[in-house]
Amino acid sequence: DAGGGTFLRLHQAGARVKDLKLLSITHFHPDHASELPALLWSGTLSGMKNLVVSGPSGSKAIPGLKDFLGSLFNAKTGAFPWSKLSGRKPKLRAVETDFKSKSPVEIYKDGNLRVTAVGVPHAKLPTLGYRVDIGGVSVGFGADQAGTGTGYKGFSRAFVRLVQGVDVLVMHFAVSEEVKRGPIRFHAKPSVVGKIAQAAGVRTLVLSHLFKVDGNPNFSLSNLESNLAHLKNHYSGTVVLAEDLKCIEVKKIAKKQ
């Protein structure tokens, strides 16, 4: 994703925008996609040659990846007309994936790097979850996703199949266990996050997208200790709280015989 702060954090991490080969967008809420123009602007100035951008297809109400990119970069109607940008413009390739897909779709492959995706529930907003396999290790990215079924108490079996056995699973931990309406249509409760990780058989769960609104008990940081306890009631592996610029080693752990 490319939400607020992505450009700055890439620089602070010592990465170079010109080296980006793939940018996978989960969905088009501003906190996940608003810095795409800044990244591409930097790419035109720094010598980026090619970039694959992946994202979900659209619905009747929400545009898909190609329309989203058009709204930003169309030469006549875009907010940042691509043909008028200075510098050598990288070649963009948009890979739009059906967000209704329940089977993994390969969106990118380069050497020992393979990226696959399936649709995940995020209210009615087209959204993708991703799996990255590289050099014998794997990482799953849950994106913003709610549970499914009556009252959103279940979870996406398609996503569990996608990330089955990954070495590290990154899940968003936005809402509290007590949430009853509103945000529950968009985000899974801590207990559901735990169930997803346990069902997928992952050994390390990284919790990101921690959220707080002062005076509002619906979000995860309103009572982090309690919400973590609800998660751990359903998940027996290692839990790590994500922080900007935190490094997490991804390695294959031999399974006990």
PDB file of N, CA and C in Angstrom, residues 17-78:
ATOM      1  N   VAL A  17      13.266   4.869  -4.273  1.00  0.00           N
ATOM      2  CA  VAL A  17      12.026   4.770  -5.032  1.00  0.00           C
ATOM      3  C   VAL A  17      12.292   4.201  -6.422  1.00  0.00           C
ATOM      4  N   LYS A  18      13.413   4.552  -7.032  1.00  0.00           N
ATOM      5  CA  LYS A  18      13.717   4.089  -8.386  1.00  0.00           C
ATOM      6  C   LYS A  18      13.841   2.572  -8.465  1.00  0.00           C
ATOM      7  N   ASP A  19      14.070   1.908  -7.326  1.00  0.00           N
ATOM      8  CA  ASP A  19      14.229   0.457  -7.324  1.00  0.00           C
ATOM      9  C   ASP A  19      12.907  -0.296  -7.201  1.00  0.00           C
ATOM     10  N   LEU A  20      11.808   0.418  -6.974  1.00  0.00           N
ATOM     11  CA  LEU A  20      10.512  -0.249  -6.871  1.00  0.00           C
ATOM     12  C   LEU A  20      10.160  -0.931  -8.190  1.00  0.00           C
ATOM     13  N   LYS A  21       9.744  -2.185  -8.092  1.00  0.00           N
ATOM     14  CA  LYS A  21       9.296  -2.925  -9.270  1.00  0.00           C
ATOM     15  C   LYS A  21       7.798  -3.223  -9.210  1.00  0.00           C
ATOM     16  N   LEU A  22       7.270  -3.323  -7.983  1.00  0.00           N
ATOM     17  CA  LEU A  22       5.862  -3.671  -7.793  1.00  0.00           C
ATOM     18  C   LEU A  22       5.295  -2.865  -6.638  1.00  0.00           C
ATOM     19  N   LEU A  23       4.122  -2.311  -6.850  1.00  0.00           N
ATOM     20  CA  LEU A  23       3.381  -1.651  -5.782  1.00  0.00           C
ATOM     21  C   LEU A  23       1.989  -2.268  -5.755  1.00  0.00           C
ATOM     22  N   SER A  24       1.693  -3.005  -4.693  1.00  0.00           N
ATOM     23  CA  SER A  24       0.414  -3.699  -4.576  1.00  0.00           C
ATOM     24  C   SER A  24      -0.513  -2.922  -3.652  1.00  0.00           C
ATOM     25  N   ILE A  25      -1.610  -2.453  -4.198  1.00  0.00           N
ATOM     26  CA  ILE A  25      -2.601  -1.696  -3.441  1.00  0.00           C
ATOM     27  C   ILE A  25      -3.717  -2.645  -3.013  1.00  0.00           C
ATOM     28  N   THR A  26      -4.081  -2.613  -1.733  1.00  0.00           N
ATOM     29  CA  THR A  26      -5.158  -3.478  -1.254  1.00  0.00           C
ATOM     30  C   THR A  26      -6.528  -2.895  -1.582  1.00  0.00           C
ATOM     31  N   HIS A  27      -6.686  -1.577  -1.409  1.00  0.00           N
ATOM     32  CA  HIS A  27      -7.940  -0.897  -1.726  1.00  0.00           C
ATOM     33  C   HIS A  27      -7.664   0.597  -1.767  1.00  0.00           C
ATOM     34  N   PHE A  28      -8.685   1.368  -2.091  1.00  0.00           N
ATOM     35  CA  PHE A  28      -8.436   2.763  -2.428  1.00  0.00           C
ATOM     36  C   PHE A  28      -8.900   3.767  -1.388  1.00  0.00           C
ATOM     37  N   HIS A  29      -8.971   3.376  -0.134  1.00  0.00           N
ATOM     38  CA  HIS A  29      -9.138   4.363   0.926  1.00  0.00           C
ATOM     39  C   HIS A  29      -7.868   5.217   0.993  1.00  0.00           C
ATOM     40  N   PRO A  30      -7.980   6.503   1.334  1.00  0.00           N
ATOM     41  CA  PRO A  30      -6.819   7.392   1.307  1.00  0.00           C
ATOM     42  C   PRO A  30      -5.646   6.927   2.162  1.00  0.00           C
ATOM     43  N   ASP A  31      -5.923   6.284   3.306  1.00  0.00           N
ATOM     44  CA  ASP A  31      -4.819   5.861   4.163  1.00  0.00           C
ATOM     45  C   ASP A  31      -4.077   4.658   3.595  1.00  0.00           C
ATOM     46  N   HIS A  32      -4.468   4.211   2.407  1.00  0.00           N
ATOM     47  CA  HIS A  32      -3.780   3.097   1.762  1.00  0.00           C
ATOM     48  C   HIS A  32      -3.266   3.443   0.361  1.00  0.00           C
ATOM     49  N   ALA A  33      -3.695   4.560  -0.191  1.00  0.00           N
ATOM     50  CA  ALA A  33      -3.338   4.828  -1.587  1.00  0.00           C
ATOM     51  C   ALA A  33      -2.988   6.279  -1.889  1.00  0.00           C
ATOM     52  N   SER A  34      -3.014   7.162  -0.904  1.00  0.00           N
ATOM     53  CA  SER A  34      -2.917   8.594  -1.196  1.00  0.00           C
ATOM     54  C   SER A  34      -1.529   9.039  -1.642  1.00  0.00           C
ATOM     55  N   GLU A  35      -0.476   8.270  -1.354  1.00  0.00           N
ATOM     56  CA  GLU A  35       0.869   8.719  -1.720  1.00  0.00           C
ATOM     57  C   GLU A  35       1.380   8.103  -3.019  1.00  0.00           C
ATOM     58  N   LEU A  36       0.506   7.438  -3.753  1.00  0.00           N
ATOM     59  CA  LEU A  36       0.920   6.915  -5.054  1.00  0.00           C
ATOM     60  C   LEU A  36       1.429   8.017  -5.982  1.00  0.00           C
ATOM     61  N   PRO A  37       0.752   9.174  -6.084  1.00  0.00           N
ATOM     62  CA  PRO A  37       1.282  10.233  -6.951  1.00  0.00           C
ATOM     63  C   PRO A  37       2.681  10.691  -6.545  1.00  0.00           C
ATOM     64  N   ALA A  38       2.942  10.808  -5.247  1.00  0.00           N
ATOM     65  CA  ALA A  38       4.263  11.248  -4.793  1.00  0.00           C
ATOM     66  C   ALA A  38       5.339  10.235  -5.162  1.00  0.00           C
ATOM     67  N   LEU A  39       5.027   8.948  -5.033  1.00  0.00           N
ATOM     68  CA  LEU A  39       5.997   7.914  -5.381  1.00  0.00           C
ATOM     69  C   LEU A  39       6.322   7.952  -6.871  1.00  0.00           C
ATOM     70  N   LEU A  40       5.302   8.099  -7.697  1.00  0.00           N
ATOM     71  CA  LEU A  40       5.545   8.119  -9.133  1.00  0.00           C
ATOM     72  C   LEU A  40       6.232   9.410  -9.570  1.00  0.00           C
ATOM     73  N   TRP A  41       5.900  10.502  -8.918  1.00  0.00           N
ATOM     74  CA  TRP A  41       6.593  11.763  -9.223  1.00  0.00           C
ATOM     75  C   TRP A  41       8.080  11.610  -8.938  1.00  0.00           C
ATOM     76  N   SER A  42       8.410  11.030  -7.800  1.00  0.00           N
ATOM     77  CA  SER A  42       9.814  10.790  -7.482  1.00  0.00           C
ATOM     78  C   SER A  42      10.441   9.839  -8.493  1.00  0.00           C
ATOM     79  N   GLY A  43       9.661   8.850  -8.949  1.00  0.00           N
ATOM     80  CA  GLY A  43      10.183   7.903  -9.927  1.00  0.00           C
ATOM     81  C   GLY A  43      10.583   8.564 -11.228  1.00  0.00           C
ATOM     82  N   THR A  44       9.827   9.577 -11.664  1.00  0.00           N
ATOM     83  CA  THR A  44      10.168  10.262 -12.907  1.00  0.00           C
ATOM     84  C   THR A  44      11.470  11.041 -12.769  1.00  0.00           C
ATOM     85  N   LEU A  45      11.777  11.474 -11.568  1.00  0.00           N
ATOM     86  CA  LEU A  45      12.975  12.283 -11.345  1.00  0.00           C
ATOM     87  C   LEU A  45      14.199  11.448 -11.005  1.00  0.00           C
ATOM     88  N   SER A  46      13.971  10.205 -10.542  1.00  0.00           N
ATOM     89  CA  SER A  46      15.093   9.394 -10.056  1.00  0.00           C
ATOM     90  C   SER A  46      15.497   8.271 -11.001  1.00  0.00           C
ATOM     91  N   GLY A  47      14.798   8.128 -12.123  1.00  0.00           N
ATOM     92  CA  GLY A  47      15.215   7.131 -13.096  1.00  0.00           C
ATOM     93  C   GLY A  47      14.502   5.799 -13.013  1.00  0.00           C
ATOM     94  N   MET A  48      13.341   5.747 -12.356  1.00  0.00           N
ATOM     95  CA  MET A  48      12.561   4.507 -12.356  1.00  0.00           C
ATOM     96  C   MET A  48      12.188   4.153 -13.796  1.00  0.00           C
ATOM     97  N   LYS A  49      12.359   2.862 -14.153  1.00  0.00           N
ATOM     98  CA  LYS A  49      12.102   2.461 -15.535  1.00  0.00           C
ATOM     99  C   LYS A  49      10.746   1.787 -15.722  1.00  0.00           C
ATOM    100  N   ASN A  50      10.446   0.840 -14.865  1.00  0.00           N
ATOM    101  CA  ASN A  50       9.201   0.086 -14.994  1.00  0.00           C
ATOM    102  C   ASN A  50       8.578  -0.104 -13.622  1.00  0.00           C
ATOM    103  N   LEU A  51       7.261  -0.053 -13.570  1.00  0.00           N
ATOM    104  CA  LEU A  51       6.563  -0.291 -12.314  1.00  0.00           C
ATOM    105  C   LEU A  51       5.246  -1.003 -12.598  1.00  0.00           C
ATOM    106  N   VAL A  52       5.052  -2.129 -11.905  1.00  0.00           N
ATOM    107  CA  VAL A  52       3.772  -2.820 -11.940  1.00  0.00           C
ATOM    108  C   VAL A  52       2.956  -2.343 -10.742  1.00  0.00           C
ATOM    109  N   VAL A  53       1.741  -1.910 -10.985  1.00  0.00           N
ATOM    110  CA  VAL A  53       0.827  -1.518  -9.914  1.00  0.00           C
ATOM    111  C   VAL A  53      -0.344  -2.492  -9.940  1.00  0.00           C
ATOM    112  N   SER A  54      -0.573  -3.164  -8.815  1.00  0.00           N
ATOM    113  CA  SER A  54      -1.686  -4.107  -8.740  1.00  0.00           C
ATOM    114  C   SER A  54      -2.743  -3.587  -7.779  1.00  0.00           C
ATOM    115  N   GLY A  55      -3.975  -4.028  -8.006  1.00  0.00           N
ATOM    116  CA  GLY A  55      -5.069  -3.607  -7.144  1.00  0.00           C
ATOM    117  C   GLY A  55      -6.359  -4.287  -7.564  1.00  0.00           C
ATOM    118  N   PRO A  56      -7.438  -4.039  -6.829  1.00  0.00           N
ATOM    119  CA  PRO A  56      -8.703  -4.727  -7.094  1.00  0.00           C
ATOM    120  C   PRO A  56      -9.470  -4.147  -8.280  1.00  0.00           C
ATOM    121  N   SER A  57     -10.331  -4.990  -8.829  1.00  0.00           N
ATOM    122  CA  SER A  57     -11.298  -4.524  -9.818  1.00  0.00           C
ATOM    123  C   SER A  57     -12.332  -3.646  -9.116  1.00  0.00           C
ATOM    124  N   GLY A  58     -13.202  -3.043  -9.884  1.00  0.00           N
ATOM    125  CA  GLY A  58     -14.193  -2.154  -9.302  1.00  0.00           C
ATOM    126  C   GLY A  58     -15.555  -2.801  -9.137  1.00  0.00           C
ATOM    127  N   SER A  59     -16.446  -2.060  -8.517  1.00  0.00           N
ATOM    128  CA  SER A  59     -17.844  -2.460  -8.374  1.00  0.00           C
ATOM    129  C   SER A  59     -18.698  -1.375  -9.023  1.00  0.00           C
ATOM    130  N   LYS A  60     -20.016  -1.495  -8.902  1.00  0.00           N
ATOM    131  CA  LYS A  60     -20.894  -0.472  -9.469  1.00  0.00           C
ATOM    132  C   LYS A  60     -20.660   0.888  -8.812  1.00  0.00           C
ATOM    133  N   ALA A  61     -20.282   0.869  -7.544  1.00  0.00           N
ATOM    134  CA  ALA A  61     -20.138   2.123  -6.802  1.00  0.00           C
ATOM    135  C   ALA A  61     -18.694   2.598  -6.688  1.00  0.00           C
ATOM    136  N   ILE A  62     -17.739   1.667  -6.798  1.00  0.00           N
ATOM    137  CA  ILE A  62     -16.337   1.985  -6.534  1.00  0.00           C
ATOM    138  C   ILE A  62     -15.495   1.667  -7.763  1.00  0.00           C
ATOM    139  N   PRO A  63     -14.645   2.593  -8.209  1.00  0.00           N
ATOM    140  CA  PRO A  63     -13.803   2.311  -9.376  1.00  0.00           C
ATOM    141  C   PRO A  63     -12.740   1.265  -9.067  1.00  0.00           C
ATOM    142  N   GLY A  64     -12.310   0.550 -10.110  1.00  0.00           N
ATOM    143  CA  GLY A  64     -11.221  -0.397  -9.975  1.00  0.00           C
ATOM    144  C   GLY A  64      -9.878   0.277 -10.178  1.00  0.00           C
ATOM    145  N   LEU A  65      -8.826  -0.527 -10.185  1.00  0.00           N
ATOM    146  CA  LEU A  65      -7.470   0.010 -10.271  1.00  0.00           C
ATOM    147  C   LEU A  65      -7.266   0.881 -11.508  1.00  0.00           C
ATOM    148  N   LYS A  66      -7.677   0.397 -12.665  1.00  0.00           N
ATOM    149  CA  LYS A  66      -7.404   1.143 -13.892  1.00  0.00           C
ATOM    150  C   LYS A  66      -8.123   2.487 -13.902  1.00  0.00           C
ATOM    151  N   ASP A  67      -9.357   2.504 -13.439  1.00  0.00           N
ATOM    152  CA  ASP A  67     -10.082   3.777 -13.362  1.00  0.00           C
ATOM    153  C   ASP A  67      -9.469   4.696 -12.305  1.00  0.00           C
ATOM    154  N   PHE A  68      -9.004   4.102 -11.206  1.00  0.00           N
ATOM    155  CA  PHE A  68      -8.351   4.888 -10.158  1.00  0.00           C
ATOM    156  C   PHE A  68      -7.093   5.558 -10.704  1.00  0.00           C
ATOM    157  N   LEU A  69      -6.278   4.781 -11.417  1.00  0.00           N
ATOM    158  CA  LEU A  69      -5.069   5.356 -12.003  1.00  0.00           C
ATOM    159  C   LEU A  69      -5.421   6.423 -13.034  1.00  0.00           C
ATOM    160  N   GLY A  70      -6.494   6.184 -13.785  1.00  0.00           N
ATOM    161  CA  GLY A  70      -6.917   7.178 -14.763  1.00  0.00           C
ATOM    162  C   GLY A  70      -7.329   8.489 -14.121  1.00  0.00           C
ATOM    163  N   SER A  71      -8.002   8.403 -12.970  1.00  0.00           N
ATOM    164  CA  SER A  71      -8.428   9.628 -12.282  1.00  0.00           C
ATOM    165  C   SER A  71      -7.239  10.442 -11.797  1.00  0.00           C
ATOM    166  N   LEU A  72      -6.113   9.767 -11.601  1.00  0.00           N
ATOM    167  CA  LEU A  72      -4.907  10.456 -11.155  1.00  0.00           C
ATOM    168  C   LEU A  72      -4.055  10.952 -12.316  1.00  0.00           C
ATOM    169  N   PHE A  73      -3.889  10.100 -13.348  1.00  0.00           N
ATOM    170  CA  PHE A  73      -2.834  10.352 -14.326  1.00  0.00           C
ATOM    171  C   PHE A  73      -3.300  10.511 -15.770  1.00  0.00           C
ATOM    172  N   ASN A  74      -4.604  10.440 -16.037  1.00  0.00           N
ATOM    173  CA  ASN A  74      -5.079  10.627 -17.399  1.00  0.00           C
ATOM    174  C   ASN A  74      -4.590  11.968 -17.953  1.00  0.00           C
ATOM    175  N   ALA A  75      -4.127  11.949 -19.198  1.00  0.00           N
ATOM    176  CA  ALA A  75      -3.508  13.142 -19.778  1.00  0.00           C
ATOM    177  C   ALA A  75      -4.449  14.339 -19.841  1.00  0.00           C
ATOM    178  N   LYS A  76      -5.761  14.096 -19.969  1.00  0.00           N
ATOM    179  CA  LYS A  76      -6.713  15.199 -20.104  1.00  0.00           C
ATOM    180  C   LYS A  76      -7.493  15.484 -18.827  1.00  0.00           C
ATOM    181  N   THR A  77      -7.838  14.435 -18.099  1.00  0.00           N
ATOM    182  CA  THR A  77      -8.746  14.622 -16.961  1.00  0.00           C
ATOM    183  C   THR A  77      -8.123  14.276 -15.617  1.00  0.00           C
ATOM    184  N   GLY A  78      -6.905  13.748 -15.607  1.00  0.00           N
ATOM    185  CA  GLY A  78      -6.285  13.319 -14.361  1.00  0.00           C
ATOM    186  C   GLY A  78      -5.839  14.478 -13.484  1.00  0.00           C
TER     187      GLY A  78
END
